[in-house]
Coordinates of C-alpha atoms in Angstrom, one line a residue:
X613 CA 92.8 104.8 89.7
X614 CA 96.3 104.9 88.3
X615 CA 98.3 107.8 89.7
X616 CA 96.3 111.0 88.3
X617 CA 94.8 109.0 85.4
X618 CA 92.8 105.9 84.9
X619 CA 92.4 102.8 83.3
X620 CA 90.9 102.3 79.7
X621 CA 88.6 99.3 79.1
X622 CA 89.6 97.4 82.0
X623 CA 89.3 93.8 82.1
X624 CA 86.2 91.3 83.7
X625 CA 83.7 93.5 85.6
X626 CA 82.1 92.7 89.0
X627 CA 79.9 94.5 91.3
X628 CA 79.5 94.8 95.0
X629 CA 76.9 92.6 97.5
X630 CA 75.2 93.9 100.1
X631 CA 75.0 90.7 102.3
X632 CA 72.3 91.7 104.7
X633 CA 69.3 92.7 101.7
X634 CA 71.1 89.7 99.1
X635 CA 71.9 91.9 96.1
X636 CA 74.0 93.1 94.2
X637 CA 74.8 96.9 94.5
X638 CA 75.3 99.3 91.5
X639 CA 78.0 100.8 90.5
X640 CA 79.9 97.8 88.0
X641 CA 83.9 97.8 88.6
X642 CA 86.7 96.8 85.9
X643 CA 88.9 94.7 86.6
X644 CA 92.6 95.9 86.1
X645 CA 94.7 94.7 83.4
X646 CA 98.5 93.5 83.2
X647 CA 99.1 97.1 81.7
X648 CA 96.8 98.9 84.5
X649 CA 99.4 96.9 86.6
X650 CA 102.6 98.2 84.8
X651 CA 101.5 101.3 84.5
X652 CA 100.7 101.9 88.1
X653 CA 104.3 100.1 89.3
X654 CA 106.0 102.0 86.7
X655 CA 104.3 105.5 88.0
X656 CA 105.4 104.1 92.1
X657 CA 108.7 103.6 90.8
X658 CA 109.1 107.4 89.7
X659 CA 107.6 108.2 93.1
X660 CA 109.6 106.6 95.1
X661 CA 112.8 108.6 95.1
X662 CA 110.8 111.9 95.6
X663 CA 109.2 110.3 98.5
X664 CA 112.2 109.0 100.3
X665 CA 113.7 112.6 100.2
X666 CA 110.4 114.3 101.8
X667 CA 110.9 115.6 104.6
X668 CA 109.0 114.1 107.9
X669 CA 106.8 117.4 108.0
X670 CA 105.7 117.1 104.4
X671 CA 104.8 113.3 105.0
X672 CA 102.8 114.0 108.1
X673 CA 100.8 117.3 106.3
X674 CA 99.9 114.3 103.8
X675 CA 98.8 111.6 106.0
X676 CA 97.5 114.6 108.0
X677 CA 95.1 115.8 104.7
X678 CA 93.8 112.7 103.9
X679 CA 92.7 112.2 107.5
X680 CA 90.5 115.1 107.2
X681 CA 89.2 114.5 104.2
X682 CA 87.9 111.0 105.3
X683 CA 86.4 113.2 108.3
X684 CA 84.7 115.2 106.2
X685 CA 83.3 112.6 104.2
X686 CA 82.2 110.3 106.5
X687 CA 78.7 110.0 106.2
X688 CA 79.0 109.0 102.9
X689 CA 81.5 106.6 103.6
X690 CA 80.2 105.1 106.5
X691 CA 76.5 104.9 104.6
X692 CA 78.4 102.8 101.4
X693 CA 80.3 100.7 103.8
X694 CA 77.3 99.6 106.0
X695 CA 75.7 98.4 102.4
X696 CA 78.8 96.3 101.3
X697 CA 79.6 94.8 104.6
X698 CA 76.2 94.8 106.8
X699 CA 78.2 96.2 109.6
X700 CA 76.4 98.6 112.2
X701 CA 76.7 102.4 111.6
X702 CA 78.3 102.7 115.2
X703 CA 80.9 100.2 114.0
X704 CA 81.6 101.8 111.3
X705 CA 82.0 105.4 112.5
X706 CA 84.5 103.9 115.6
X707 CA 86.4 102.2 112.8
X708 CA 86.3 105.4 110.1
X709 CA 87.6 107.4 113.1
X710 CA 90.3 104.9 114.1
X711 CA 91.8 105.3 111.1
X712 CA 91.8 109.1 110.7
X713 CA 93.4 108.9 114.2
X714 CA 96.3 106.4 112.9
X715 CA 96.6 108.3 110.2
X716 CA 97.7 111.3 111.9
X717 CA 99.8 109.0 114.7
X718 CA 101.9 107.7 111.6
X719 CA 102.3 111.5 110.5
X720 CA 103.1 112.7 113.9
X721 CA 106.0 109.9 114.0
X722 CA 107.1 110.5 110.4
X723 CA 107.6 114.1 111.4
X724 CA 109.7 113.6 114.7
X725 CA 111.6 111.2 112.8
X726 CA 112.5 108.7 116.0
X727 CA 111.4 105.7 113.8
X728 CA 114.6 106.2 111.6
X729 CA 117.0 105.1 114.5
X730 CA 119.8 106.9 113.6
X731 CA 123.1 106.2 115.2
X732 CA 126.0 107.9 114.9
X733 CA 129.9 106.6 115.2
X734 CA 132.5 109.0 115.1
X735 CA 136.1 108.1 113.4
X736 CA 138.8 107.6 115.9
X737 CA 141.6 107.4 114.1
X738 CA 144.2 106.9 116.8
X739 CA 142.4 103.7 118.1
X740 CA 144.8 100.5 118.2
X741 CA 145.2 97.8 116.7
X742 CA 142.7 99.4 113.9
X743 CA 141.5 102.8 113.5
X744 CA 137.7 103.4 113.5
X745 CA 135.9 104.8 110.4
X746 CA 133.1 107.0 110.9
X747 CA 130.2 105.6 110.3
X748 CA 126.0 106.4 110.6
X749 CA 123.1 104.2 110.1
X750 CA 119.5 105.0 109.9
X751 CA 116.1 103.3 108.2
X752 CA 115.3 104.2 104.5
X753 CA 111.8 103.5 102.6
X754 CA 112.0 100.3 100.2
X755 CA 110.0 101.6 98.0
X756 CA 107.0 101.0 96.1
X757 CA 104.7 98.8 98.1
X758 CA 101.4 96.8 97.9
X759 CA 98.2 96.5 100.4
X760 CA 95.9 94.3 99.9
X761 CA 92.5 95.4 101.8
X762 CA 90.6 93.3 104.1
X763 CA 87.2 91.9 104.0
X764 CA 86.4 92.6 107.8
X765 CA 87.9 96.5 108.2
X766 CA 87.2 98.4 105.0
X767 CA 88.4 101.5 106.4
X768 CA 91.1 100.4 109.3
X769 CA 92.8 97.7 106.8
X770 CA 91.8 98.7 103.2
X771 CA 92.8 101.7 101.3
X772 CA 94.3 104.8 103.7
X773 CA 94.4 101.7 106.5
X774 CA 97.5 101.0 108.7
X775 CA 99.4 99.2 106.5
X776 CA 98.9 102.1 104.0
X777 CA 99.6 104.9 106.4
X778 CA 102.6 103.3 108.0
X779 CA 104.3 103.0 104.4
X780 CA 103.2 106.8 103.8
X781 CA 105.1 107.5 106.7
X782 CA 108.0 105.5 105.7
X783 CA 108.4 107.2 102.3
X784 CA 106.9 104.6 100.2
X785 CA 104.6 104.9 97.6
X786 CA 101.4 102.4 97.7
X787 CA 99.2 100.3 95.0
X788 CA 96.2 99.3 96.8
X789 CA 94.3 96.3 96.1
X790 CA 91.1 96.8 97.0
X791 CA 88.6 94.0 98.5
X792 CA 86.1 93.1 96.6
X793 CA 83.9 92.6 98.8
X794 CA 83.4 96.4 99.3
X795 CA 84.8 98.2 95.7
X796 CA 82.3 101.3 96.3
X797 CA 84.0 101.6 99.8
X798 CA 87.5 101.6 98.0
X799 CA 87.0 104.1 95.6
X800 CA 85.6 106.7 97.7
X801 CA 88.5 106.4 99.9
X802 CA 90.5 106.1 97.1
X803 CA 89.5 109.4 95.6
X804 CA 90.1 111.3 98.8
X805 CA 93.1 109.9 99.0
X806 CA 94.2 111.3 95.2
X807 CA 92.9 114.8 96.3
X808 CA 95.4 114.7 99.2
X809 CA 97.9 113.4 97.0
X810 CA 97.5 117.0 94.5
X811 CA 97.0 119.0 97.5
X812 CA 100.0 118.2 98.8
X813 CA 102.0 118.4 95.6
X814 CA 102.9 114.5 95.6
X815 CA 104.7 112.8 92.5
X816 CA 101.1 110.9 90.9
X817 CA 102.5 107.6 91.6
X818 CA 102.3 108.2 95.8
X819 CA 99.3 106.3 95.2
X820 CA 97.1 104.0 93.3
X821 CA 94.3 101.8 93.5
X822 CA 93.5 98.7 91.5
X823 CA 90.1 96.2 91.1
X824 CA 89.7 92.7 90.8
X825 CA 87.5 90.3 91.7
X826 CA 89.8 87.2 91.4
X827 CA 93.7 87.0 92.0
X828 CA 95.0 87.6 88.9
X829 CA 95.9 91.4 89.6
X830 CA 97.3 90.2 93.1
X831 CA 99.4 88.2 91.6
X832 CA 100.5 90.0 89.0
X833 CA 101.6 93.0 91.8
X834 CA 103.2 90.5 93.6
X835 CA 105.4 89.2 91.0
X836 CA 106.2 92.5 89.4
X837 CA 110.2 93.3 90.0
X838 CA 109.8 97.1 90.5
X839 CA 107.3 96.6 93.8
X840 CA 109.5 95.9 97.1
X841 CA 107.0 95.0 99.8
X842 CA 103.8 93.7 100.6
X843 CA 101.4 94.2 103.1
X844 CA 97.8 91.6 103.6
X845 CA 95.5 91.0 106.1
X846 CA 93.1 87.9 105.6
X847 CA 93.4 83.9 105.7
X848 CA 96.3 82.1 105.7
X849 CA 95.6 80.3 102.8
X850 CA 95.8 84.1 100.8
X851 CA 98.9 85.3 103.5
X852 CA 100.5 81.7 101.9
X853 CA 100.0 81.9 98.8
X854 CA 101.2 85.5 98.3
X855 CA 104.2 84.7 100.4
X856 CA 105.2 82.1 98.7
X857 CA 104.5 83.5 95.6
X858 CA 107.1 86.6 96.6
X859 CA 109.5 83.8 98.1
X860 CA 109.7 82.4 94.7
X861 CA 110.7 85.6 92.9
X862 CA 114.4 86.5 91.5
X863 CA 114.3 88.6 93.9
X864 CA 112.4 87.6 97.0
X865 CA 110.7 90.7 98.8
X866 CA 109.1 90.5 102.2
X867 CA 105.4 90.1 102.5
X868 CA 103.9 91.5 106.1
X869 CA 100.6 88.7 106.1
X870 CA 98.2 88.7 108.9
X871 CA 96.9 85.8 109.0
X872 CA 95.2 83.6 111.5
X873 CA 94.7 83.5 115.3
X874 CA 92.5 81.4 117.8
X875 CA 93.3 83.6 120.6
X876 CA 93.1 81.1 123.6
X877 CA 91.9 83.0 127.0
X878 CA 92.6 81.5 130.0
X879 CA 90.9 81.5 132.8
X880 CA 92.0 80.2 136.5
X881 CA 89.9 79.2 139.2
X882 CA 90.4 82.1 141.4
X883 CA 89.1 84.3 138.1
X884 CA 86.0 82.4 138.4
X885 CA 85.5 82.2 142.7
X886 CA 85.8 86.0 142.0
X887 CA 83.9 87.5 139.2
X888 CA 82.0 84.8 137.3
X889 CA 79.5 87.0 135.8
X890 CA 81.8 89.6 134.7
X891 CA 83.9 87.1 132.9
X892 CA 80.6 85.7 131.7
X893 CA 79.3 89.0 130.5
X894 CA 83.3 89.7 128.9
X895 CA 83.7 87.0 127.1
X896 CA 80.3 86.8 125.5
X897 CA 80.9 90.4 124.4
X898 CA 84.3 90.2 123.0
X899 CA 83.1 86.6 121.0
X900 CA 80.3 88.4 119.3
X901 CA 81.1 91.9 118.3
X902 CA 80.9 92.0 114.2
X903 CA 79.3 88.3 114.2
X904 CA 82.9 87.1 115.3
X905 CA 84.5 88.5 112.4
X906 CA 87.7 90.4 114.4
X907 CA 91.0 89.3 113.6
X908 CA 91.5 88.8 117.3
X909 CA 88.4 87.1 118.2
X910 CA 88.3 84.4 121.3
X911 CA 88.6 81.5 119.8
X912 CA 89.5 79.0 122.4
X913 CA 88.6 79.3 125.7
X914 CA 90.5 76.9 128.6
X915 CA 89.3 76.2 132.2
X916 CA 89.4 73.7 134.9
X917 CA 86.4 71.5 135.2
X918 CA 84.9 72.2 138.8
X919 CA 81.3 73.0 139.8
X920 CA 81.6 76.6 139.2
X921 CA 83.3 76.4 136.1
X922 CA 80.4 74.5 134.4
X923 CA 78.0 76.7 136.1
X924 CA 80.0 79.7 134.2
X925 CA 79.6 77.5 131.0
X926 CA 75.7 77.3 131.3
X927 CA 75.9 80.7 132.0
X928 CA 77.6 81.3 129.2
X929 CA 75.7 78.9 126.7
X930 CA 72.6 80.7 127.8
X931 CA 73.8 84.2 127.2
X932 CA 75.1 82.7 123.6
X933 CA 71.8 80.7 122.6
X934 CA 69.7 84.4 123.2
X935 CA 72.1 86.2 121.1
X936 CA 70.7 87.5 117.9
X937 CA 72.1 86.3 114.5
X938 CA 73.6 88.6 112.3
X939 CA 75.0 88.5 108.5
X940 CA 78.2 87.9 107.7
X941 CA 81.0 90.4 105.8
X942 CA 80.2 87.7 102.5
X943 CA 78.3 84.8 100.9
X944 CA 81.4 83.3 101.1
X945 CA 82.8 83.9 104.3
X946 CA 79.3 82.3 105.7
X947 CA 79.6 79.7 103.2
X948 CA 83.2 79.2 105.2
X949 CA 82.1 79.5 108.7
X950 CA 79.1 77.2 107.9
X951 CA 81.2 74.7 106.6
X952 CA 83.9 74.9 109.2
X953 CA 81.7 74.6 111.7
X954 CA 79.7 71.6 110.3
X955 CA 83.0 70.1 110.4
X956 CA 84.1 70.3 113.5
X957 CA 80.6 69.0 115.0
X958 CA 82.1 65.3 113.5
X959 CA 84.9 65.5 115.0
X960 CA 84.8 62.7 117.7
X961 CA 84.9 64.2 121.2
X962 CA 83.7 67.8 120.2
X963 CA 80.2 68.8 121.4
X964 CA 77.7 71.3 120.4
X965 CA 77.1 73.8 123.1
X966 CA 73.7 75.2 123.4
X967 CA 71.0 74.7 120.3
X968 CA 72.4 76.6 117.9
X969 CA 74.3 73.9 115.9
X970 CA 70.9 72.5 114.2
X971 CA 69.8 75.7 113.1
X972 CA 72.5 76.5 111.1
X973 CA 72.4 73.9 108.7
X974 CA 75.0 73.5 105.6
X975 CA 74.1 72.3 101.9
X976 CA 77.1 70.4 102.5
X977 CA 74.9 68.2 104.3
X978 CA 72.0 68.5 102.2
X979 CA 69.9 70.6 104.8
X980 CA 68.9 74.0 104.4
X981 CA 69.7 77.0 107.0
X982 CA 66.4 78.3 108.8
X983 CA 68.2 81.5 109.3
X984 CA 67.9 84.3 106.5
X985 CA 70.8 84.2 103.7
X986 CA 74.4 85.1 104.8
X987 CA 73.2 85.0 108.4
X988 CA 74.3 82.8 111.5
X989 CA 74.0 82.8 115.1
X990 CA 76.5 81.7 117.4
X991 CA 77.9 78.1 117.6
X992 CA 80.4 77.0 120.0
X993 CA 81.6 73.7 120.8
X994 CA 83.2 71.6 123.6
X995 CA 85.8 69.1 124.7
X996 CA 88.3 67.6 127.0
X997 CA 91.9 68.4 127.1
X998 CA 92.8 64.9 126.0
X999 CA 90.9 65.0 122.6
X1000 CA 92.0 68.7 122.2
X1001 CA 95.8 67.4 122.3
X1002 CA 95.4 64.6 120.0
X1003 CA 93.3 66.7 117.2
X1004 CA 95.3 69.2 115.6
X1005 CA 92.6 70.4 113.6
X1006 CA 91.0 72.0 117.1
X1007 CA 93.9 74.1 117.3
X1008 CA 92.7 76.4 113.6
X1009 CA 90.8 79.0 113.8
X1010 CA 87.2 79.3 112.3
X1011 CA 86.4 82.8 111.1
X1012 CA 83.0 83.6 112.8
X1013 CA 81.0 83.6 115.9
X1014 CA 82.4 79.8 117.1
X1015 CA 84.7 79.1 120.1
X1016 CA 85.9 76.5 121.9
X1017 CA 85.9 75.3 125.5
X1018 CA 88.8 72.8 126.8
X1019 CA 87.8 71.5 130.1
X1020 CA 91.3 70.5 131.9
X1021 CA 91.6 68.6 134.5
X1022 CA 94.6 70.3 136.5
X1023 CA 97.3 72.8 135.9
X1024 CA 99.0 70.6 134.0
X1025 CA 97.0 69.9 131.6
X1026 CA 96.1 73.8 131.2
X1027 CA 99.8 74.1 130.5
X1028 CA 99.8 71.1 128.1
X1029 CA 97.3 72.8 125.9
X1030 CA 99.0 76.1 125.9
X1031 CA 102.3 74.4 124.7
X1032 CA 100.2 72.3 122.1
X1033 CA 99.4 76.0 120.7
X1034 CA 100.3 77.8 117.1
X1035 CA 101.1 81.1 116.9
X1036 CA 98.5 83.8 117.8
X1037 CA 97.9 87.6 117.9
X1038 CA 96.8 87.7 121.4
X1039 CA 96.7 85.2 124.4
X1040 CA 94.6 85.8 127.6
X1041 CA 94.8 85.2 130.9
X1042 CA 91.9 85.7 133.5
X1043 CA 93.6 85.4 137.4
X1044 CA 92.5 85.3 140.8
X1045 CA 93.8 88.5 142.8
X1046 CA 96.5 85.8 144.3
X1047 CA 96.4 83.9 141.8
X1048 CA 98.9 85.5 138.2
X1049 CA 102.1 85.3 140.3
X1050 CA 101.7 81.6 140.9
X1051 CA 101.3 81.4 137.4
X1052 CA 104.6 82.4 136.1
X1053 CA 105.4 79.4 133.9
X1054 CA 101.9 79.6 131.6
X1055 CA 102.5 83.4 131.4
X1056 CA 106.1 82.4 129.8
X1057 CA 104.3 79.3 127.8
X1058 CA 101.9 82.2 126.1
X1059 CA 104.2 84.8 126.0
X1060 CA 106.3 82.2 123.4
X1061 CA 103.0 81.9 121.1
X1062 CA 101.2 85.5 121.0
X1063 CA 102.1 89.0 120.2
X1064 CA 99.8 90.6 122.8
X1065 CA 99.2 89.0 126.3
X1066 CA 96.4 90.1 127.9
X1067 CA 95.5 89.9 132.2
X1068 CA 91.9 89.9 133.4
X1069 CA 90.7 91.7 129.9
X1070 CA 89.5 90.7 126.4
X1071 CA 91.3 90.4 123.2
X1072 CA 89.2 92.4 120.8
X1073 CA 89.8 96.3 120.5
X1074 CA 93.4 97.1 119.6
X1075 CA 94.6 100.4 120.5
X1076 CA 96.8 102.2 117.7
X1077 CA 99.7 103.6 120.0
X1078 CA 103.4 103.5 120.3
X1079 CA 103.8 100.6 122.5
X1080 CA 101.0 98.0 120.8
X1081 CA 102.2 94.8 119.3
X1082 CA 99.4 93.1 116.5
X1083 CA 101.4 90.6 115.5
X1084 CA 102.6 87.0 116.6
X1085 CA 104.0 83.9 115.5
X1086 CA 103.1 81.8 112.7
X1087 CA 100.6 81.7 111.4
X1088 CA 99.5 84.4 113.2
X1089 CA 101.8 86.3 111.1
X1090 CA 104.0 85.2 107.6
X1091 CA 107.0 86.9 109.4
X1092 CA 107.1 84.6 112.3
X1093 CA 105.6 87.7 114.6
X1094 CA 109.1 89.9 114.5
X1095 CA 106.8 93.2 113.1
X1096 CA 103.6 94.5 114.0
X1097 CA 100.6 95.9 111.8
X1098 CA 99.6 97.9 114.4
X1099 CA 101.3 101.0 116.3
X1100 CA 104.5 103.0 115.3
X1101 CA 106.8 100.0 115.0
X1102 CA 104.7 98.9 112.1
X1103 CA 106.3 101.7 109.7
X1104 CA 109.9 100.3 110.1
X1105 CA 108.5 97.3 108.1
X1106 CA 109.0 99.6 105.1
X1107 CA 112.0 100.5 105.3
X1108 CA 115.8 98.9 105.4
X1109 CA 118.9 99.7 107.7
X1110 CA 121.2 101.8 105.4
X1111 CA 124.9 102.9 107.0
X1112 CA 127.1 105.2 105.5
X1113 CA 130.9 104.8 106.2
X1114 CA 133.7 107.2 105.6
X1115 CA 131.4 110.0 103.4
X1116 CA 131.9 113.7 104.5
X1117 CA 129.3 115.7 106.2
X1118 CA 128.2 117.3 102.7
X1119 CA 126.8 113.9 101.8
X1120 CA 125.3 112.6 104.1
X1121 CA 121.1 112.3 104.7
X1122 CA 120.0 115.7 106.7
X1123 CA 119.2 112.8 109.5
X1124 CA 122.9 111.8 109.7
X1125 CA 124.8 115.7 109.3
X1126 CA 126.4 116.9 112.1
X1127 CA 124.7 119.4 112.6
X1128 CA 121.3 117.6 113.2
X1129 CA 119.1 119.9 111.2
X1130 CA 116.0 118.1 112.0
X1131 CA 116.3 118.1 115.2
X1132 CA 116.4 113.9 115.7
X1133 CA 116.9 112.1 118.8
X1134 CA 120.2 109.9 117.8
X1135 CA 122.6 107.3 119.1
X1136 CA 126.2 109.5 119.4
X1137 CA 129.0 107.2 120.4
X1138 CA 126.6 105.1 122.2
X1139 CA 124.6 107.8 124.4
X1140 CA 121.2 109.2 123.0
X1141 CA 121.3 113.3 122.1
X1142 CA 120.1 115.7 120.0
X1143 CA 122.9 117.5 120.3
X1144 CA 125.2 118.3 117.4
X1145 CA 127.8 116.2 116.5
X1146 CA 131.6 118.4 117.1

């Protein structure tokens, strides 16, 4: 879908999976070509200055539309996206609405226009030694940016997803990549999103979406000079490569890459003395959902060894050992998790929990799975501190229903292992009622290494608001965790600080006249006001 149009012949085609049944779904999808790609950048590039000019009300009626429309679709939606992912209906329709509700947060924002941080400084011409000029800053879009969808969210991070939304709101115009894992998913979307796009009387090149099967087109959007930003959620080998790949440009452009977290939680004696089974119950729940496949998954979970914490472990194993399997987003994302997992089993001072481990089998080994194809059941490991330290390759994460317990001896080693961490999206900490403000120094240890701390809750579930952070240090994130993908702070990674010095009123961007004609919130010599400028 380029702009209004499409694309002729196309290049390799592919078709979508349904990993649950193990087939291959019907429609077949083309493959962009380098002209697909130029046409489409070409067509963003025309768009952009019409966009940047739009006024926050027209934005938000736009990301506004095409949240309805999704609405009204979204039994067909939901129905295509349980076939290409084997994700639950319930999941699905939480997720659908999630992003109709972000959506029309982005909108909302776009409209009261806060996001721009516009500041004002009046001239003062009589100041000594120098007179001051008048000068006002604010954000403006970039302009033309790509998103590249996820495998595990093919509504929430694919084609109208948050990266999407938040560079709507920012006056950017968007080429979507879509996954392949879920192509029939993308172009339903997509399509909505093109009827918003006429109904609101947007230049053609607001949006368009591209195929491929490989990384060819990726690359090639990534490379092109007329695209200015670009926004991926997935591993960090694909967050690497396309940063790198944008690093190495004439002219390097910012890539916004999601990449991977272990998530450690946590959790203190005291947690334990108090509410075993809860935590129990929690953590079981939050390690599960969607076979393990969330972005902020538990990955690592840290105690003290004492009789009740191994009773909590049992606990635990039990709950994990009776927990169905389930299939996996793709062939290859199981092929992944089967082979991480194999791996880490030889790793000397790493143990199985539970049963589950023989079960799963790998070809790598030359033994066949007893589960059905694509499918796996939980596998978690364990190990002392000491062998954690001294193995960095405990500290990655594996994409799937595995964890791993760290039995510490003391405090100081629970603080050894959180400063031995990389970067994640979240980091949890379960406390004793007298316990978190004894704790001060791990709070300050975790609050260095994650972009969301978490007290006595669970990682998973991220709520799209003004004040959420999903983001964290690398390789949590490409950007060393200074921007979120989550929340109204995520449109500003769009956009640019632009200040205007010395131009008369006439000139300026309706944010920056005196007269405040949109009614902003602004900076005035230092105090906040919307207020006109005299």
């Amino acid at each position: 879908m380029i702009g209004f149009g499409s694309s002729g012949p196309g290049g390799p085609s592919f078709r979508a999976y349904d990993p649950a049944r193990d087939v291959h779904l019907e429609p077949s999808f083309l493959s962009a070509t380098q002209g697909d790609v130029d046409r489409a950048v070409q067509l963003a590039a025309e768009a952009a200055p019409v966009l940047l000019k739009l006024a926050g009300a027209q934005r938000n009626r736009f990301l506004r539309t095409v949240a309805d429309n999704l609405e009204a679709k979204a039994a067909d939606l939901v129905a295509r996206a349980m076939q290409e992912t084997a994700l639950p209906e319930a999941r699905l329709k939480g997720e659908l609405a999630r992003t109709a509700g972000q959506l029309r947060l982005y909108g909302e924002v776009a409209e009261r226009g806060d996001w721009l941080d516009a500041r004002i400084e009046t001239a003062q011409p009589d100041r000594k030694p120098q007179p001051r000029p008048d000068h006002r800053s604010m954000f403006r879009a970039l302009g033309p940016v790509v998103v590249f969808g996820a495998s595990n969210f093919p509504f929430a991070y694919s084609v109208a997803g948050g990266d999407t939304a938040s560079a709507w709101a920012a006056g950017c115009p968007v080429i979507v990549k879509a996954h392949p894992a879920h192509p029939g998913t993308s172009e339903l979307v997509g399509r909505l999103v093109l009827h918003a796009v006429r109904d609101c009387g947007l230049p053609e090149g607001t949006f368009s979406l591209l195929f491929d099967a490989g990384f060819a087109v990726g690359q090639a959007l990534v490379k092109h000079p007329l695209v200015k930003a670009v926004g991926f959620t997935g591993s960090v080998k694909g967050g690497r490569a396309l940063a790198d790949l944008a690093a190495s440009r004439p002219e390097p452009i910012p890539v916004y890459a999601e990449m991977g977290s272990i998530n450690p939680v946590f959790i203190l004696p005291g947690a334990l003395a108090e509410r075993a089974a809860a935590i129990v119950e929690g953590v079981h729940s939050s390690a599960t959902v969607g076979v393990g496949q969330f972005c902020t998954n538990p990955g690592l979970i840290v105690l003290q060894r004492s009789a009740t914490a191994e009773l909590f472990v049992r606990e635990l194993s039990t709950r994990l050992a009776a927990t169905p399997e389930g299939a996996m987003l793709t062939a290859g994302i199981c092929a992944n998790f089967r082979k991480a997992v194999a791996a880490r089993a030889r790793i000397a001072g790493v143990k199985p929990m539970g049963a589950s481990l023989p079960a799963l089998g790998t070809e790598e080994e030359g033994r066949t799975s007893s589960l059905p194809p694509n499918t796996v059941a939980p596998v978690w490991f364990e190990t002392d501190a000491l062998d954690f330290l001294s193995e960095h390759g405990l500290s990655e994460e594996i994409f799937g229903p595995s964890s791993l317990v760290v039995w510490c001896k003391d405090r100081a080693e629970m603080l050894a292992v959180a400063r031995q961490l990389e970067g994640s999206l979240t980091a949890t900490l379960h406390a004793g009622t007298a316990e978190a403000k004894k704790h001060g120094d791990l709070f300050d240890v975790l609050a260095a290494k994650a972009g969301r701390l978490v007290l006595n809750g669970y990682p998973t579930g991220v709520e799209v608001s003004h004040a959420m952070v999903h983001g964290g240090p690398y390789p949590a994130t490409s950007d060393g965790g200074r921007s979120t993908s989550v929340g109204s702070r995520a449109i500003n990674r769009w956009a640019r600080l632009v200040c205007y010095q010395g131009f008369a009123d006439d000139l300026l961007p309706p944010e920056l006249k005196n007269a405040n004609p949109l009614g902003l919130l602004r900076l005035v010599n230092g105090q906040w006001s919307k207020a006109a400028v005299v």
